[in-house]
XYZ file of C-alpha atoms in Angstrom:
513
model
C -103.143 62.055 166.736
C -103.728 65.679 167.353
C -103.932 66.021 163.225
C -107.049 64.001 163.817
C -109.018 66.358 165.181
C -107.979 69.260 163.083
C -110.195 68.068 159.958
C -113.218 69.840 159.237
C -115.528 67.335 158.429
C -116.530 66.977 154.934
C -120.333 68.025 154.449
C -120.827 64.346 152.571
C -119.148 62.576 155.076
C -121.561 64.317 157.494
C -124.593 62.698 155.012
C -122.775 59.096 154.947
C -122.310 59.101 158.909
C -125.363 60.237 159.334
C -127.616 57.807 157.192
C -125.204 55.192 158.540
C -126.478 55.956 162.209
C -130.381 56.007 160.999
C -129.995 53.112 159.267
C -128.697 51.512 162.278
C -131.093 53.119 164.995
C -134.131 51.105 162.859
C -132.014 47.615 163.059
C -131.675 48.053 166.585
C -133.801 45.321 168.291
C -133.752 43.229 171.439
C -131.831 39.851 170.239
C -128.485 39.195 169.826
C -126.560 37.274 167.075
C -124.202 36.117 169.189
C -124.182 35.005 173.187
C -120.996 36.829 173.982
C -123.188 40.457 173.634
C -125.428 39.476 176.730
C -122.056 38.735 178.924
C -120.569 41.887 177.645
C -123.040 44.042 178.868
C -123.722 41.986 182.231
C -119.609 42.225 182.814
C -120.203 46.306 181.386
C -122.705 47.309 184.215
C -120.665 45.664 186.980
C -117.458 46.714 185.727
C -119.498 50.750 185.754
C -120.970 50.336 189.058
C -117.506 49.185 190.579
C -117.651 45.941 191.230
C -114.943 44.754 188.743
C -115.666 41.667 185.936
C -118.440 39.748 187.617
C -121.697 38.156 186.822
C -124.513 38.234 189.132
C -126.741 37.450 187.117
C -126.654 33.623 187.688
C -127.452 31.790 190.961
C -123.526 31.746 192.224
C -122.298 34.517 190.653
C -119.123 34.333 188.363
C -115.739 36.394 188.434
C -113.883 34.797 185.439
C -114.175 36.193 182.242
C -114.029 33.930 178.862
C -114.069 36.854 176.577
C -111.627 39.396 176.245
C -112.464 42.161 178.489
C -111.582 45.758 177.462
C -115.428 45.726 175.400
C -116.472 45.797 178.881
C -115.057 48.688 179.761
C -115.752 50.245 176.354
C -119.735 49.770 177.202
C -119.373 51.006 180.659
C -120.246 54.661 179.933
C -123.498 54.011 179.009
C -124.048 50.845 181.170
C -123.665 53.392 184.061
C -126.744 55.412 183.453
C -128.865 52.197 181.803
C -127.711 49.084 184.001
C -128.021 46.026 182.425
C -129.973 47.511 178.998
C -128.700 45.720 175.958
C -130.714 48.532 173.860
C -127.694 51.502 175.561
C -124.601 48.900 174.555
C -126.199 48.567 171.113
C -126.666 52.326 170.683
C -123.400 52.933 172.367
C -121.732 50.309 169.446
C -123.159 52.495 166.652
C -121.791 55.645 168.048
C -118.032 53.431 167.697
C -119.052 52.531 164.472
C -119.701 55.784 163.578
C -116.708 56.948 164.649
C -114.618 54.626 163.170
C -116.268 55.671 159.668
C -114.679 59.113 160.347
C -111.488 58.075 161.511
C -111.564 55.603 157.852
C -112.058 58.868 156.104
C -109.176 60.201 157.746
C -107.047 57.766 157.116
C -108.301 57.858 153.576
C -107.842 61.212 152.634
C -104.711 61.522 154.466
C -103.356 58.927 151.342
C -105.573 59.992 148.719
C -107.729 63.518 149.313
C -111.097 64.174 149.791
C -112.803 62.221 146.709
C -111.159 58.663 147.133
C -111.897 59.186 150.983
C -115.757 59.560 150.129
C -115.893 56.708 147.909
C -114.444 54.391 150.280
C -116.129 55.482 153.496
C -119.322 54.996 151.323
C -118.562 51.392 150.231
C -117.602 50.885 153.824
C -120.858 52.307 155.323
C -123.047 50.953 152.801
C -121.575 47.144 153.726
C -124.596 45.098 155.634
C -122.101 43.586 157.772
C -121.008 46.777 158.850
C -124.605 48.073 159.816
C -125.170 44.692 161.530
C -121.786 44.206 163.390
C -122.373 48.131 164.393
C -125.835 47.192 166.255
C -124.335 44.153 168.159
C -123.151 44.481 171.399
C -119.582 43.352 170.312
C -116.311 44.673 169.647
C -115.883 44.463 166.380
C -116.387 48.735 165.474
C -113.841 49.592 168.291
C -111.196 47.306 167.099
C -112.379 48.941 163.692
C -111.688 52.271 165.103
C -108.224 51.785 167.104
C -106.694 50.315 164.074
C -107.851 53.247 161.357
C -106.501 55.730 164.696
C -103.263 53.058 164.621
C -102.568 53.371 160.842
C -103.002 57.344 160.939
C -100.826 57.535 163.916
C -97.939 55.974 162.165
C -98.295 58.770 158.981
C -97.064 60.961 161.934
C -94.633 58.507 163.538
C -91.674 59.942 162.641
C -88.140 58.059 162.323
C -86.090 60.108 164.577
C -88.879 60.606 167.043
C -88.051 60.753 170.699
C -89.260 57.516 172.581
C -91.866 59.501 175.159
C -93.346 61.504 172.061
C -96.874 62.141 172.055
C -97.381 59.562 169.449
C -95.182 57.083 170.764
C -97.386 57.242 173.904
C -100.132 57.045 172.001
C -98.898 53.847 170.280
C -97.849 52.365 173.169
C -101.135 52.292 175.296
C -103.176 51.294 171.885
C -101.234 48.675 170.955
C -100.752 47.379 174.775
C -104.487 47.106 175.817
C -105.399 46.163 171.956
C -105.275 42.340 172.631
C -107.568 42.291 175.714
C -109.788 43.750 173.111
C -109.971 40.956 170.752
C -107.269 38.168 170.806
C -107.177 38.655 167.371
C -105.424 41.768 167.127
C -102.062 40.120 168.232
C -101.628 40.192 164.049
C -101.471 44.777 164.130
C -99.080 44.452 167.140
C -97.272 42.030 166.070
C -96.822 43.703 162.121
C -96.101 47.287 163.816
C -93.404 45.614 166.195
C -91.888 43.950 162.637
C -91.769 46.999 161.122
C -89.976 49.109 163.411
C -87.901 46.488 164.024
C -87.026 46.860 160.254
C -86.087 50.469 160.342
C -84.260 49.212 163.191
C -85.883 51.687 165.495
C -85.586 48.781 168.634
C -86.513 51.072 171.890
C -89.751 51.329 170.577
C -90.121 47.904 169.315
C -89.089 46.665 172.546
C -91.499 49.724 174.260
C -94.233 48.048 172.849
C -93.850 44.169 173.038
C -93.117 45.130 176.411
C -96.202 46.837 176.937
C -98.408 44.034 175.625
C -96.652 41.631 177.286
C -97.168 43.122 180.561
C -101.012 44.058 180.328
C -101.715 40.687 179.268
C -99.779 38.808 182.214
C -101.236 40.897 184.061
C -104.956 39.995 182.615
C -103.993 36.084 182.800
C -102.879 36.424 186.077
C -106.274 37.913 187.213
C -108.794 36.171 185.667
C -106.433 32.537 185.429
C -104.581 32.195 188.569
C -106.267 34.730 190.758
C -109.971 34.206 190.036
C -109.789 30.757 188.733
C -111.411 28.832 185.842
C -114.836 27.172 186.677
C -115.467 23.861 185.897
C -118.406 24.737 183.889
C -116.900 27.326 182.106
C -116.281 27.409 177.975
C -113.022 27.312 176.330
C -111.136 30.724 175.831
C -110.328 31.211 172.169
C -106.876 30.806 172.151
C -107.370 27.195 173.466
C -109.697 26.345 171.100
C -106.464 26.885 168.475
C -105.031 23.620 169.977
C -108.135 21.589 169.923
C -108.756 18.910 167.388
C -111.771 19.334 165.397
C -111.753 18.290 161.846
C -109.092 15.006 162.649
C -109.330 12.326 165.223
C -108.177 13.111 168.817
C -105.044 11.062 168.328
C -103.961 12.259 165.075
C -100.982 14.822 164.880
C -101.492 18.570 166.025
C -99.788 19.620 162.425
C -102.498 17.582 160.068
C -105.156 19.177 162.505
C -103.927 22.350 161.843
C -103.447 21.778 157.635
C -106.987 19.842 157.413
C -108.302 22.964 159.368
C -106.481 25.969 156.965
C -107.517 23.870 153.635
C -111.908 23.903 154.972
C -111.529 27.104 156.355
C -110.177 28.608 153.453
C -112.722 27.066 151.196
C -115.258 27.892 153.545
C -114.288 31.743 153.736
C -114.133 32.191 150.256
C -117.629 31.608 150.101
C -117.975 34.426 152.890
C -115.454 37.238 150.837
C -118.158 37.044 147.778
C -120.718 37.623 150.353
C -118.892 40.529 151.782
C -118.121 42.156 148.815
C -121.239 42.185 147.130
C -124.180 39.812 148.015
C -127.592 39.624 150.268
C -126.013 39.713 153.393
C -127.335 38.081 156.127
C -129.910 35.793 155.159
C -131.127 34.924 158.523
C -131.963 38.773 159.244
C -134.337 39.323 155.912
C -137.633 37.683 155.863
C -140.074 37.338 153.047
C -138.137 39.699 150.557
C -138.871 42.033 148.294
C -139.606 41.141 144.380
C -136.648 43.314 143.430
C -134.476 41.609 146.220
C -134.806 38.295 144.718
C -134.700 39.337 141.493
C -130.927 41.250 142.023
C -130.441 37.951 143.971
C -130.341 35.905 141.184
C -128.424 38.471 139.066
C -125.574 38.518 141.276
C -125.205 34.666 141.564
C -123.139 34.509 138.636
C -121.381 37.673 139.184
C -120.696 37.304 142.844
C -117.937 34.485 142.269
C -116.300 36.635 139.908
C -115.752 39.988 141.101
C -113.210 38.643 143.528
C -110.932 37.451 140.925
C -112.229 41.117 139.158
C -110.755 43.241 142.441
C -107.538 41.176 142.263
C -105.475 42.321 140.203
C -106.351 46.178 141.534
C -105.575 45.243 145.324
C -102.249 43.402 143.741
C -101.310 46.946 142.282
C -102.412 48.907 145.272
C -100.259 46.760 147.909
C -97.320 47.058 145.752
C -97.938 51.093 145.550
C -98.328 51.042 148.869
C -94.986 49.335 149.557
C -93.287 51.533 147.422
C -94.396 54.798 149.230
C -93.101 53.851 152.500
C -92.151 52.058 154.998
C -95.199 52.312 156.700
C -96.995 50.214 154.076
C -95.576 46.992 155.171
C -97.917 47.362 158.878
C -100.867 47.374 156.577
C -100.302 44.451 154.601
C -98.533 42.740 157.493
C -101.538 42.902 159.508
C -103.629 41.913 156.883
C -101.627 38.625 156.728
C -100.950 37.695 160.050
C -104.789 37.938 160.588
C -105.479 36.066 158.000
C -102.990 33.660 159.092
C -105.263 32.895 162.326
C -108.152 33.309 161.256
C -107.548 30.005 158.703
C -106.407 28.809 161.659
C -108.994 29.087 164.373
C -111.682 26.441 163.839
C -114.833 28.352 163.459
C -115.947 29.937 160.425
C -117.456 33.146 160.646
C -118.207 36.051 157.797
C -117.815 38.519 160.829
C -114.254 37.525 160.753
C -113.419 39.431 157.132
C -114.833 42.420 158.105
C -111.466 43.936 159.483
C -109.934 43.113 156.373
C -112.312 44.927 154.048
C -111.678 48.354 154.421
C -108.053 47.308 153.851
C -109.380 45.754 150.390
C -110.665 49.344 149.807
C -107.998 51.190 150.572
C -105.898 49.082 148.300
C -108.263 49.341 145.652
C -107.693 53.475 145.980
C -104.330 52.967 146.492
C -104.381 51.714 142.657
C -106.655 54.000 140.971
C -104.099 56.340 140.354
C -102.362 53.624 138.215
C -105.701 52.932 136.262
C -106.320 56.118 135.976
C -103.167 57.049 133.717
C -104.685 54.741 131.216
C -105.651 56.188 127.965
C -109.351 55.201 127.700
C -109.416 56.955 131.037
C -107.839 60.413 130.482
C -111.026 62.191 129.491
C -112.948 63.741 132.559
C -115.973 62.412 131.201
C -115.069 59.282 130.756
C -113.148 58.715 133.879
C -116.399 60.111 136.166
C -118.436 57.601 134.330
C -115.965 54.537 134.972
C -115.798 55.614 138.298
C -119.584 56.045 139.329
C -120.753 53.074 137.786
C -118.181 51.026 139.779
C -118.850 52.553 143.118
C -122.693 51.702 142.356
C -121.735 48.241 141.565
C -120.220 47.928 145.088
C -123.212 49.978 146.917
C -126.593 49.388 145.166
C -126.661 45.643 146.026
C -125.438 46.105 149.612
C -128.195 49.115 149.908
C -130.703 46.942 148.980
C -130.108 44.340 151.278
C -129.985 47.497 154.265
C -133.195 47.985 153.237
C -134.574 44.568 153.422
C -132.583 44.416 157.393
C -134.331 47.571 158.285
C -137.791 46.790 156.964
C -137.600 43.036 158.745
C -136.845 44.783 161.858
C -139.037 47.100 161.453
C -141.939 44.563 161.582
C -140.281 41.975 164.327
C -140.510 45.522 166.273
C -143.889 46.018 166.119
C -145.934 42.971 165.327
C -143.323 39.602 166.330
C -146.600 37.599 166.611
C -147.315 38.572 162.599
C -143.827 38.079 161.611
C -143.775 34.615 163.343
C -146.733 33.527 161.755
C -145.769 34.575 158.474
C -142.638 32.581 159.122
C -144.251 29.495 160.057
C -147.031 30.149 156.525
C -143.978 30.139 154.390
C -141.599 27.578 156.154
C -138.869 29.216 156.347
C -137.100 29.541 159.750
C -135.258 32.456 161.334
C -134.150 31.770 164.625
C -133.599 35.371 165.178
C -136.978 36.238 165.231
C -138.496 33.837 166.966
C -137.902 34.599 170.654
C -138.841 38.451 171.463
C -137.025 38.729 174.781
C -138.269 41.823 176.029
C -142.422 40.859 175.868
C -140.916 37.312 177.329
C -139.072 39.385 179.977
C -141.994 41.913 180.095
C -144.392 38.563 181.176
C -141.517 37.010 183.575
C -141.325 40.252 185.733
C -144.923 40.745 185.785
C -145.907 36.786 187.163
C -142.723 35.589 189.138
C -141.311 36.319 192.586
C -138.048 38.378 191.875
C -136.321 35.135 193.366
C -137.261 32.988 190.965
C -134.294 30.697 189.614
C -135.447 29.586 186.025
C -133.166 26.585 184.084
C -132.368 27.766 180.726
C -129.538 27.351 177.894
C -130.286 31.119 176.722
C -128.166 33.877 178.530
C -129.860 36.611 176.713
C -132.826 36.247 179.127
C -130.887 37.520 181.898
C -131.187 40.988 180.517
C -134.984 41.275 180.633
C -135.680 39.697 183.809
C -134.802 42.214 186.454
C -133.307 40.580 189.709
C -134.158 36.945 189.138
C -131.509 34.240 188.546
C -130.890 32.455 185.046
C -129.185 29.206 185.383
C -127.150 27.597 182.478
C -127.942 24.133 181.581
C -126.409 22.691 178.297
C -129.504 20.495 176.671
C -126.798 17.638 176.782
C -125.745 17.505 180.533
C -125.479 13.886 182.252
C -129.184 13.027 183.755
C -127.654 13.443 187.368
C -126.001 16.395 186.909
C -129.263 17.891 185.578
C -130.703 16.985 188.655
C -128.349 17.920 190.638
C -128.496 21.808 189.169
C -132.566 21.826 189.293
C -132.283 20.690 193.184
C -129.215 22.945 194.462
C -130.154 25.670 192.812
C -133.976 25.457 193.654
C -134.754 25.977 190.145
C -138.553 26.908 189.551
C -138.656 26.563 185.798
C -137.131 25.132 183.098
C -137.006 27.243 180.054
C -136.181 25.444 176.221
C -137.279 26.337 173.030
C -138.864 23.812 170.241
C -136.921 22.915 167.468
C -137.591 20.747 164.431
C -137.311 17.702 165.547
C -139.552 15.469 167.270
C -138.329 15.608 171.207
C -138.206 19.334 172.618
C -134.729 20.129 174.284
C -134.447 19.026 178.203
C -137.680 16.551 177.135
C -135.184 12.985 178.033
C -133.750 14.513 181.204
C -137.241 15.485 182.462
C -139.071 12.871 181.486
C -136.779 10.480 183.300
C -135.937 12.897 186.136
């Protein structure tokens, strides 16, 4: 790990980290694609101000935690200094991503050199998932970053190494606290504890299972037995794994689970074209560009077939990759076992591949050096050519659509009132952009008593409205319960947003309240 911070940093790398960071300043706004960001930075500023996982932020305040909580911790820094400001987790996210970018390039050059290393933390950077999953408050750029630290950790980890080594203790808090990070990430522990396992090397195999197994006993015990799940409270992910959801409730757990890996694998093909090369996301670009649209439609022919294009090269790179060492099977262990539950898990989500692409680069590098012996591709010339008009295949589109994130952002920034009429001109609808919490929070603290309880399905308002109370109501709660809630409580206000169909959300349960 030490080897890590011996690299000078290479003056393009510099350029690439630091138009990644711009880039992701201007997409900085205050909404959230996903719920889970709000409770991370609620569970962030209590966790900083030492009052352990809790959120206050609701009428009875909550000490059980449905997310995995190390993010928490990870935001706490700057949740210290800016208490409850979704704006410091999102910068604070960038400065991960960032980071993981260099540790990428370290990995990268540590296999290949300096050249391969820029190309891929360039296709990597360039990726709109990456810019947009770097200016969420989530963990997806710190599980990013551990593993790239994980897989250069193990170039060092030597066979004869002594069990309390530096990078054995390294290793062994990593891979311990990595599941409390994101469930997910079971699938590196899991393929590191295979591997050494392999080379027979079973202290630290059993060092590290041991380690895991602990921490997260620990964790359940806390936040299961200890603390207690609320009534109310969602499903954790791992039981959602169990649930039936494409089948009927009676029908076997084993056609659930084959129904569920046949949709979701049809479902996230659709998502790997989009990854690799595609106008990624939709719902964040509004009223496009003519040259947008028109590389649109270019690319919907050739977006279905570059997958099948890359194959054969990440086919040649994994098997390179084996052959070099042992150390190759973590990488393309990994890269199946998360796979493996991610076909699983009933929800389909493109935020999913993104751990797995800059393992499709790096196996794409690995088998350059294969291509490269070919004839056609001996000449200098030649070769440079190939090679630059490949890594502008994989970066022009995906710049593009950067462009068309910032300059949306840019104007839901600065004029939402514009952006929203322009939305509802055209007809299109982006949900995104249609509720600006910060002038709604802005209005709240300026017009209501700071003990106002206000009924609402949207946790992201509890950011923006200083010390009053948000109260969770699903729109589909029993009529009595929904009573209940609004009279306990002492709710003042009922908050719910119009949709497109003709009854407005909470309209039943009030009307006949």
């Amino acid at each position: 790990m030490n080897n890590v911070m011996k690299y000078k940093l290479n003056p393009i790398l510099i350029f690439i980290c630091v138009a990644f960071a711009v880039t992701g300043y201007l997409r900085l706004n205050d909404a959230s694609l996903y719920t889970d960001s709000t409770r991370y930075v609620i569970w962030g500023t209590s966790f900083a101000h030492g009052h352990g996982f809790i959120d206050d932020t609701q009428p009875d305040p909550e000490r059980y935690v449905v997310n995995a909580p190390l993010y928490s911790v990870v935001l706490a820094p700057a949740l210290l200094f800016f208490p409850n400001s979704l704006a410091a987790a999102k910068i604070w996210t960038l400065m991960i991503g960032v980071c993981a970018l260099v540790l990428f390039f370290v990995w990268l050059k540590r296999r290949f050199g300096p050249t391969q290393a820029v190309i891929g933390t360039l296709i990597l950077a360039c990726n709109p998932l990456m810019i947009v999953m770097a200016t969420e408050a989530m963990s997806e750029m710190c599980f990013l970053a551990l593993t790239f630290l994980t897989m250069i950790i193990l170039e060092d980890f030597e066979t004869e190494e002594k069990l309390l080594s530096r990078n054995s203790v390294y290793l062994l808090i990593i891979l311990s606290f990595l599941p409390l990070l994101r469930e997910v990430s079971i699938a590196l522990v899991g393929a590191v504890i295979i591997v050494l396992l392999r080379k027979k090397q079973y202290r630290h195999a059993i060092w590290f299972a041991v380690g895991t197994a602990v921490v997260a006993a620990a964790w359940i015990i806390r936040n299961v037995y200890i603390v207690g799940v609320p009534p109310t409270s969602q499903d954790t992910n791992v039981s959602f794994i169990l649930g039936h959801f494409v089948t009927p409730a009676n029908s076997p757990i084993v056609r659930e689970l084959i129904q569920r890996i046949i949709a979701n694998i049809q479902g996230f093909y659709g998502f790997t074209v989009s990854l690799l090369m595609y106008p990624f996301p939709q719902s964040l670009i509004v009223d496009p560009h003519q040259f947008f649209r028109i590389l649109y439609r270019s690319l919907s022919t050739a977006k279905y077939i570059l997958p099948f294009a890359l194959l054969p090269f990440v086919v040649t790179g994994i098997l390179g990759d084996l052959r070099r060492s042992y150390k190759g099977y973590v990488a393309l262990l990994f890269c199946v076992f998360y796979a493996l539950i991610i076909v699983v898990y009933p929800v389909q989500d493109i935020r999913f591949l993104l751990p797995l692409l800059p393992f499709g680069i790096y196996y794409v590098l690995s088998s350059i050096g294969n291509v490269s012996q070919l004839k056609v591709l001996r000449n200098r010339t030649t070769a440079i050519v190939a090679g630059s008009a490949a890594v502008m295949l994989l970066t022009v589109p995906n710049l593009v659509c950067d462009l068309e994130l910032v300059r949306t952002n840019w104007e839901y920034k600065h004029s939402p009132d514009e952006l929203f009429n322009a939305m509802k001109r055209s007809g299109v609808t982006k949900e995104m952009f249609v509720r600006p919490w910060q002038p709604f929070g802005n209005w709240i603290t300026g017009h209501l008593p700071d003990s106002t309880v206000i009924a609402s399905t949207f946790k992201e308002l509890s950011l923006f409205v200083g010390d009053r109370k948000i109260l969770e109501i699903n729109y589909g709660v029993p009529l009595p319960m929904f009573e209940r809630f609004l009279r306990d409580y002492g709710v003042a206000y009922v908050l719910s947003a119009r949709k497109d169909e003709p009854t407005v959300p909470y309209q039943f349960n009030m009307e006949e309240s």
